[in-house]
Coordinates of C-alpha atoms and ligand atoms in Angstrom, one line a residue:
M1 CA -0.1 0.4 0.1
H2 CA 1.4 3.8 -1.1
L3 CA 1.1 6.5 1.0
E4 CA 3.2 8.4 -1.2
L5 CA 1.9 11.0 -4.0
D6 CA 3.5 11.0 -7.2
D7 CA 5.6 14.2 -8.5
T8 CA 2.1 15.2 -10.7
Q9 CA -0.2 14.8 -7.7
R10 CA 2.3 16.9 -5.4
M11 CA 2.2 19.2 -8.3
V12 CA -1.2 19.3 -8.3
Q13 CA -1.8 19.5 -4.6
E14 CA 1.1 22.1 -4.2
T15 CA -0.4 24.4 -7.4
A16 CA -4.0 24.3 -5.9
R17 CA -2.6 25.3 -2.8
A18 CA -0.4 28.6 -3.1
F19 CA -3.4 29.6 -5.2
A20 CA -5.3 28.8 -2.1
E21 CA -3.6 30.9 0.5
K22 CA -2.3 33.9 -1.7
T23 CA -5.8 34.3 -3.4
L24 CA -9.3 32.4 -2.4
R25 CA -8.5 32.6 2.2
P26 CA -8.0 36.0 2.6
N27 CA -10.0 37.1 0.2
A28 CA -13.3 34.5 1.1
A29 CA -15.6 36.6 3.4
Q30 CA -15.1 38.9 0.6
Y31 CA -16.6 37.1 -1.6
E32 CA -19.9 35.4 0.6
R33 CA -20.7 39.8 1.3
D34 CA -20.4 40.2 -2.4
E35 CA -22.3 36.9 -2.4
K36 CA -20.4 36.1 -5.6
I37 CA -16.6 34.6 -6.9
P38 CA -15.4 37.0 -9.3
A39 CA -15.0 36.1 -13.1
S40 CA -10.8 36.1 -12.9
V41 CA -11.1 33.5 -9.8
L42 CA -12.5 31.1 -12.0
R43 CA -10.6 32.3 -15.1
S44 CA -7.5 31.5 -12.9
L45 CA -9.0 27.9 -11.7
A46 CA -9.3 27.2 -15.5
D47 CA -5.7 28.6 -16.2
L48 CA -4.5 26.2 -13.7
G49 CA -6.0 23.4 -14.9
L50 CA -8.1 23.0 -11.9
L51 CA -11.4 22.9 -13.7
S52 CA -9.8 19.6 -15.5
V53 CA -8.2 17.8 -13.8
N54 CA -8.7 14.9 -14.4
I55 CA -10.1 15.2 -18.3
P56 CA -7.0 14.3 -21.0
A57 CA -4.7 16.2 -22.4
R58 CA -6.0 16.0 -25.3
F59 CA -9.5 18.1 -24.5
E60 CA -6.7 20.7 -22.8
G61 CA -7.2 18.7 -19.7
A62 CA -4.5 18.5 -16.5
E63 CA -4.9 14.7 -17.0
A64 CA -3.4 14.5 -13.6
G65 CA -6.0 11.7 -12.1
A66 CA -8.8 10.8 -9.5
V67 CA -6.6 11.3 -7.0
A68 CA -4.9 14.9 -7.4
Y69 CA -8.1 16.2 -8.0
A70 CA -9.6 15.2 -4.7
L71 CA -6.5 16.3 -3.2
A72 CA -6.7 19.5 -5.4
M73 CA -10.2 19.9 -4.1
Q74 CA -9.1 20.1 -0.3
E75 CA -6.7 22.8 -0.9
I76 CA -9.3 24.8 -2.4
A77 CA -12.1 24.3 -0.2
R78 CA -9.2 25.1 2.7
G79 CA -9.1 28.1 1.3
C80 CA -13.0 29.1 0.6
A81 CA -15.5 26.3 0.1
S82 CA -18.1 28.2 -2.0
T83 CA -15.4 28.4 -4.9
A84 CA -14.5 24.8 -4.7
V85 CA -18.3 23.7 -5.0
T86 CA -18.3 25.5 -8.6
M87 CA -14.7 23.6 -8.9
A88 CA -16.7 20.5 -7.7
V89 CA -19.3 20.9 -10.3
T90 CA -17.7 22.0 -13.9
N91 CA -15.5 18.7 -12.8
M92 CA -17.9 16.3 -12.5
V93 CA -19.5 17.9 -15.3
G94 CA -16.8 17.9 -17.6
E95 CA -16.0 14.0 -16.1
V96 CA -19.5 12.5 -17.5
I97 CA -19.2 14.4 -21.0
N98 CA -16.3 12.7 -21.0
Q99 CA -17.0 9.3 -20.0
F100 CA -20.7 9.2 -21.8
G101 CA -20.0 11.7 -24.8
T102 CA -19.4 11.7 -28.7
E103 CA -16.1 12.9 -29.7
A104 CA -17.8 15.7 -31.0
Q105 CA -19.8 16.6 -27.3
R106 CA -16.6 16.3 -26.1
E107 CA -14.2 18.5 -28.8
R108 CA -17.7 21.5 -27.6
Y109 CA -18.5 20.9 -23.9
V110 CA -15.1 18.6 -22.5
R111 CA -12.5 21.4 -24.0
G112 CA -15.1 24.4 -23.6
L113 CA -14.9 23.4 -19.6
A114 CA -11.5 22.8 -19.7
T115 CA -10.0 26.1 -21.5
G116 CA -12.8 28.4 -19.2
E117 CA -14.5 29.3 -22.1
L118 CA -17.6 28.1 -21.3
V119 CA -17.0 29.1 -17.5
A120 CA -18.5 26.7 -15.9
G121 CA -21.0 23.8 -15.9
S122 CA -24.0 22.4 -13.9
F123 CA -25.8 19.4 -13.4
A124 CA -29.2 20.2 -13.9
L125 CA -30.6 16.4 -11.8
S126 CA -32.2 17.9 -8.8
E127 CA -36.4 19.2 -8.4
T128 CA -38.9 20.4 -6.5
E129 CA -40.2 16.8 -5.4
A130 CA -37.4 14.6 -6.9
G131 CA -34.2 15.0 -4.4
S132 CA -32.9 12.0 -2.8
D133 CA -35.0 10.2 -4.8
P134 CA -34.5 11.0 -8.8
G135 CA -36.1 8.4 -10.0
A136 CA -39.3 10.3 -9.9
M137 CA -38.4 13.8 -11.8
R138 CA -40.9 15.1 -14.0
T139 CA -39.1 16.9 -16.7
T140 CA -40.3 15.4 -19.6
A141 CA -37.9 15.2 -22.9
T142 CA -40.0 14.3 -26.3
L143 CA -39.2 13.9 -29.6
E144 CA -41.3 16.3 -31.9
N145 CA -40.3 17.4 -35.4
D146 CA -37.0 15.9 -35.2
R147 CA -36.1 17.8 -32.2
W148 CA -36.2 17.1 -28.5
I149 CA -38.6 19.6 -26.3
L150 CA -37.4 19.7 -22.8
R151 CA -40.7 21.2 -20.1
G152 CA -40.4 20.8 -16.8
N153 CA -38.2 22.4 -13.7
K154 CA -35.2 22.1 -11.4
Q155 CA -33.8 23.5 -8.4
W156 CA -30.6 23.2 -6.6
I157 CA -28.7 24.0 -9.8
T158 CA -25.3 25.2 -8.7
S159 CA -23.7 28.2 -11.2
A160 CA -26.8 28.2 -13.1
D161 CA -26.4 32.1 -13.7
F162 CA -23.2 31.7 -15.2
A163 CA -22.2 28.4 -16.2
G164 CA -21.9 27.8 -20.0
V165 CA -23.4 24.5 -20.2
F166 CA -26.1 22.5 -18.7
V167 CA -26.0 18.7 -18.4
V168 CA -29.7 18.3 -18.0
W169 CA -31.7 14.8 -16.8
A170 CA -35.0 14.7 -19.0
R171 CA -37.4 11.9 -18.8
T172 CA -37.9 10.2 -21.8
G173 CA -40.1 7.4 -21.6
G174 CA -42.4 5.2 -18.8
P175 CA -41.8 6.6 -14.6
G176 CA -39.3 5.4 -12.5
T177 CA -35.3 4.9 -13.3
A178 CA -35.6 3.4 -16.9
G179 CA -37.6 6.3 -18.0
I180 CA -34.8 9.0 -17.8
S181 CA -32.2 9.9 -20.1
T182 CA -29.4 12.6 -20.0
F183 CA -28.9 15.8 -22.6
L184 CA -26.5 18.1 -23.1
M185 CA -28.4 22.5 -22.8
P186 CA -25.9 25.3 -24.0
A187 CA -26.8 28.0 -21.7
N188 CA -28.5 30.1 -24.0
T189 CA -30.6 27.6 -25.3
P190 CA -34.1 29.4 -25.4
G191 CA -36.5 28.8 -22.8
L192 CA -34.0 27.6 -20.8
R193 CA -34.8 30.4 -18.3
I194 CA -33.0 30.9 -14.3
S195 CA -35.8 31.4 -11.7
K196 CA -34.9 31.6 -7.9
H197 CA -31.7 32.2 -6.6
E198 CA -31.3 30.6 -3.8
D199 CA -31.0 32.8 -0.3
K200 CA -28.4 30.0 1.4
M201 CA -27.3 29.5 5.0
G202 CA -23.8 29.1 3.6
L203 CA -21.4 28.4 0.3
R204 CA -22.9 32.3 0.0
A205 CA -20.6 32.7 -2.6
S206 CA -21.8 29.9 -4.8
S207 CA -24.9 30.7 -7.0
T208 CA -27.7 28.2 -6.4
C209 CA -30.9 28.8 -8.6
A210 CA -33.9 26.9 -10.2
L211 CA -34.4 26.0 -13.7
V212 CA -37.5 26.2 -16.1
F213 CA -37.4 24.8 -18.9
D214 CA -40.3 26.5 -21.1
D215 CA -39.8 24.3 -24.1
C216 CA -36.6 24.1 -24.4
E217 CA -36.0 23.5 -28.1
L218 CA -32.5 20.7 -28.5
P219 CA -31.2 19.1 -31.5
Q220 CA -31.6 15.1 -31.6
D221 CA -27.5 14.9 -31.1
A222 CA -27.9 16.5 -27.7
L223 CA -28.4 13.2 -26.2
L224 CA -26.0 12.4 -23.7
G225 CA -24.9 8.5 -23.9
E226 CA -27.7 6.3 -24.6
L227 CA -32.0 6.5 -24.4
G228 CA -32.7 5.3 -21.2
H229 CA -29.6 5.3 -19.9
G230 CA -30.0 8.6 -17.4
F231 CA -30.2 7.0 -14.4
R232 CA -27.1 5.2 -14.3
I233 CA -25.1 8.0 -15.7
A234 CA -26.2 9.8 -12.9
M235 CA -25.3 7.9 -10.0
M236 CA -22.0 7.0 -11.6
A237 CA -21.5 10.7 -12.0
L238 CA -22.7 11.1 -8.8
D239 CA -20.0 8.6 -7.6
G240 CA -17.5 10.8 -8.8
G241 CA -18.9 13.9 -7.1
R242 CA -19.0 12.6 -3.9
I243 CA -15.6 11.8 -3.8
G244 CA -15.2 15.4 -4.5
I245 CA -17.7 16.5 -1.3
G246 CA -16.0 14.4 1.2
A247 CA -12.5 16.4 -0.4
Q248 CA -13.9 19.7 0.2
A249 CA -15.8 19.0 3.4
C250 CA -11.6 18.1 5.0
G251 CA -10.6 21.2 3.6
I252 CA -12.8 23.7 5.6
A253 CA -12.0 20.9 8.7
S254 CA -8.8 21.1 7.9
A255 CA -8.9 24.7 7.6
A256 CA -10.9 25.1 10.6
L257 CA -8.5 23.4 12.5
E258 CA -5.5 25.4 11.5
E259 CA -7.5 28.6 13.0
A260 CA -8.3 26.2 16.7
I261 CA -4.5 25.3 17.1
S262 CA -3.2 28.8 16.2
Y263 CA -6.3 30.7 18.4
A264 CA -5.6 28.3 21.1
K265 CA -2.0 29.3 21.4
D266 CA -2.6 32.8 21.6
R267 CA -5.6 33.1 24.0
T268 CA -5.3 33.2 27.0
Q269 CA -7.7 33.2 30.4
F270 CA -6.5 31.9 33.6
G271 CA -2.9 33.3 33.3
K272 CA -2.0 31.0 30.3
P273 CA -1.9 30.1 26.8
I274 CA -5.7 27.4 26.6
A275 CA -3.8 25.4 24.5
D276 CA -2.5 24.5 28.0
F277 CA -5.7 23.1 29.1
Q278 CA -6.5 19.5 28.3
A279 CA -9.8 20.3 27.6
I280 CA -8.7 22.4 24.5
Q281 CA -5.8 19.5 23.9
W282 CA -8.2 16.5 23.7
M283 CA -10.6 18.6 20.8
I284 CA -7.5 19.1 18.7
A285 CA -6.5 16.0 19.3
D286 CA -10.0 14.3 18.3
S287 CA -10.0 16.4 15.1
Q288 CA -6.7 15.8 13.7
T289 CA -7.2 11.9 14.4
E290 CA -11.2 12.4 13.2
L291 CA -9.6 14.7 9.9
D292 CA -7.1 12.4 8.5
A293 CA -9.6 9.4 9.0
A294 CA -11.3 11.2 7.0
K295 CA -8.7 12.2 4.4
L296 CA -7.8 8.9 4.2
L297 CA -10.9 7.3 3.0
V298 CA -11.6 10.2 0.9
M299 CA -7.6 8.9 -0.8
R300 CA -8.8 5.6 -1.2
A301 CA -12.0 5.9 -2.6
A302 CA -10.7 8.3 -5.5
S303 CA -7.4 5.4 -5.6
L304 CA -10.5 3.4 -6.7
K305 CA -12.1 5.6 -9.3
Q306 CA -8.6 6.1 -10.6
A307 CA -7.1 2.2 -10.9
G308 CA -10.8 2.0 -12.1
V309 CA -12.0 -0.1 -10.2
A310 CA -15.6 -0.5 -8.7
F311 CA -15.6 2.9 -5.9
S312 CA -19.3 3.4 -5.5
R313 CA -19.7 2.7 -1.5
E314 CA -16.0 3.6 -0.8
A315 CA -17.2 7.1 -2.5
A316 CA -20.6 6.7 0.2
M317 CA -18.5 6.2 2.7
A318 CA -15.4 8.5 2.8
K319 CA -18.8 11.4 1.4
L320 CA -20.4 10.7 5.1
F321 CA -17.6 10.0 7.0
A322 CA -15.2 13.8 5.6
S323 CA -18.9 15.5 5.7
E324 CA -19.8 14.1 9.6
K325 CA -16.7 15.1 11.1
A326 CA -15.9 18.1 9.4
G327 CA -19.2 19.4 10.5
Q328 CA -18.2 17.8 13.9
I329 CA -14.7 18.9 14.3
C330 CA -15.9 22.7 12.4
D331 CA -18.4 22.8 16.1
R332 CA -15.9 22.2 18.0
V333 CA -13.3 24.8 17.0
L334 CA -16.1 26.7 17.6
Q335 CA -16.5 26.0 20.8
I336 CA -12.6 26.9 21.1
H337 CA -13.1 30.2 19.8
G338 CA -15.9 31.2 22.4
G339 CA -17.4 33.7 21.9
Y340 CA -15.9 35.0 19.3
G341 CA -16.4 31.9 17.6
Y342 CA -19.6 33.1 17.3
T343 CA -19.1 36.4 15.6
R344 CA -18.5 37.2 11.7
D345 CA -14.8 38.5 12.9
F346 CA -13.8 34.7 12.7
A347 CA -14.1 32.4 9.7
I348 CA -14.9 29.6 11.5
E349 CA -18.6 31.3 12.2
R350 CA -18.4 30.7 7.8
H351 CA -16.7 27.6 8.3
V352 CA -19.5 26.1 10.2
R353 CA -22.5 26.9 7.9
D354 CA -20.6 26.1 4.6
V355 CA -19.5 22.8 5.7
R356 CA -23.2 22.2 6.7
V357 CA -24.6 21.0 3.6
S358 CA -21.6 18.3 2.7
R359 CA -23.8 16.5 4.3
I360 CA -27.0 17.2 2.3
Y361 CA -25.8 17.8 -1.4
E362 CA -25.1 15.0 -3.9
G363 CA -26.8 12.9 -1.8
T364 CA -27.9 13.2 2.1
S365 CA -25.8 11.4 4.9
E366 CA -29.1 8.7 5.3
I367 CA -28.9 8.2 1.4
Q368 CA -25.0 7.1 1.5
R369 CA -25.8 4.5 4.7
T370 CA -28.9 3.6 2.0
V371 CA -26.0 2.8 -0.5
I372 CA -23.0 1.7 1.9
G373 CA -26.1 -1.2 3.6
R374 CA -27.4 -1.9 0.0
M375 CA -23.8 -2.8 -0.8
I376 CA -22.5 -4.9 2.0
L377 CA -25.9 -6.8 2.5
R378 CA -26.6 -7.9 -0.9
Ligands
COS401 N1 -23.5 3.4 -10.8 C1 -23.8 2.8 -12.0 N2 -25.7 2.3 -11.7 C2 -26.7 2.3 -10.5 C3 -25.7 3.0 -9.3 C4 -24.2 3.0 -9.2 N3 -24.0 4.1 -8.2 N4 -26.6 3.3 -8.4 C5 -28.1 2.7 -8.8 N5 -27.1 2.2 -10.3 C6 -28.6 1.6 -11.3 C7 -29.0 0.1 -11.2 O1 -28.1 -1.0 -10.9 C8 -30.2 0.3 -11.2 O2 -29.8 -0.8 -12.3 P1 -30.7 -1.6 -13.4 O3 -32.5 -1.1 -13.0 O4 -30.7 -1.9 -14.5 O5 -31.2 -2.7 -12.0 C9 -30.5 1.9 -11.2 O6 -29.3 2.7 -11.6 C10 -31.6 2.2 -10.4 O7 -31.3 1.7 -9.1 P2 -32.0 1.3 -8.0 O8 -32.7 0.4 -8.2 O9 -30.9 1.8 -6.9 O10 -32.4 2.8 -7.6 P3 -33.4 3.5 -6.4 O11 -34.0 4.6 -6.9 O12 -33.6 2.4 -5.7 O13 -32.5 4.9 -5.7 C11 -30.5 5.6 -4.7 C12 -31.3 4.3 -5.4 C13 -31.3 6.1 -3.5 C14 -29.5 5.2 -4.6 C15 -30.1 6.4 -5.2 O14 -31.7 7.6 -6.1 C16 -29.1 8.3 -4.9 O15 -28.1 8.0 -5.4 N6 -30.8 8.7 -4.5 C17 -29.7 10.3 -4.0 C18 -29.5 11.3 -5.7 C19 -28.9 12.1 -5.0 O16 -27.6 12.4 -4.3 N7 -28.9 13.6 -5.0 C20 -28.8 14.6 -4.8 C21 -28.2 15.5 -6.7 S1 -26.6 16.4 -6.7 S2 -26.8 18.1 -5.4

């Protein structure tokens, strides 16, 4: 078993870390106040290869693999969790098109995402009545005069107001998971409307919107993969996406823990730094141990993905454990900060809000347990 990183992985990690330290971490609070990630940040992510970490070089991707991607995600999330989720969804969209797309689709969209020309990708699966149960989706795609016409709504769509391409799931057949297909929809498609912008608790610099498909017309070659295979495509994309969210949670918890260590050394009570108290030492010890365990689970899932073997269960375990432990770590770090941690003067207040959704999106903790339990018991 090798725990050492190779040269490429180390280089991607260092590139992401340097960018996060210099550009993201000092400005993350401002991005949150602005409720916007600057376009220059997205441009830089593309230029650094961080929107295409696991995309082949022939489409301008970094071709650095799934492990490097998970490492980069941790570093970017350590700097700004909102930027990290934008990066995560764009990488996931690029990968799903690369995996299932035709050569023409890959040339147009995978290359466009990698170079930054398309700015970002959006993943349009969830609906108001279809969150944990995407098989219940109601959006339809019907073939009319040789064109696909999409009608319906989507919910919780990351980056929808600036993404250049949407991967959209719609019902082309009967009810349930078998009747779903996947489509590629450029942002300028007539009838595509960005509706509600969500006013979220955290990740406030990332945009989350609802979509309306008002007779959206797409050519026949907008179909991604085979007709009726959409549910499987979504599940496979989410397997990879869950590694990214596990890594994001680790990145947020890493930032929080570093801040706790520094605060505990500085803050004096009863005549000595609070780091000298065993109560604080134990909180830091538990947090570091859990964080290391979460990172190892994320790395295991990423390594399996990179090796081309089944990783659904391991990805669910990594996402479940990392998101839950990261939440506990951030809560402990706030406790270490005392009253100051409850103010916007310290970043931990933002980390606590940002990390919370990692137990919800790309599959709730309850869904991860369902996936893991089913796979163990089948
Ligand atoms: N990879 C490949 N195929 C998969 C798969 C995976 N990880 N998971 C399921 N499938 C396939 C199954 O093999 C099955 O195929 P067949 O019909 O050919 O047998 C099909 O998909 C349906 O699977 P299943 O019957 O397990 O579907 P369910 O409706 O019971 O749903 C869960 C399974 C709950 C695991 C799934 O709906 C899920 O992950 N939900 C959470 C969705 C989510 O993460 N939403 C957040 C969106 S992003 S914010």
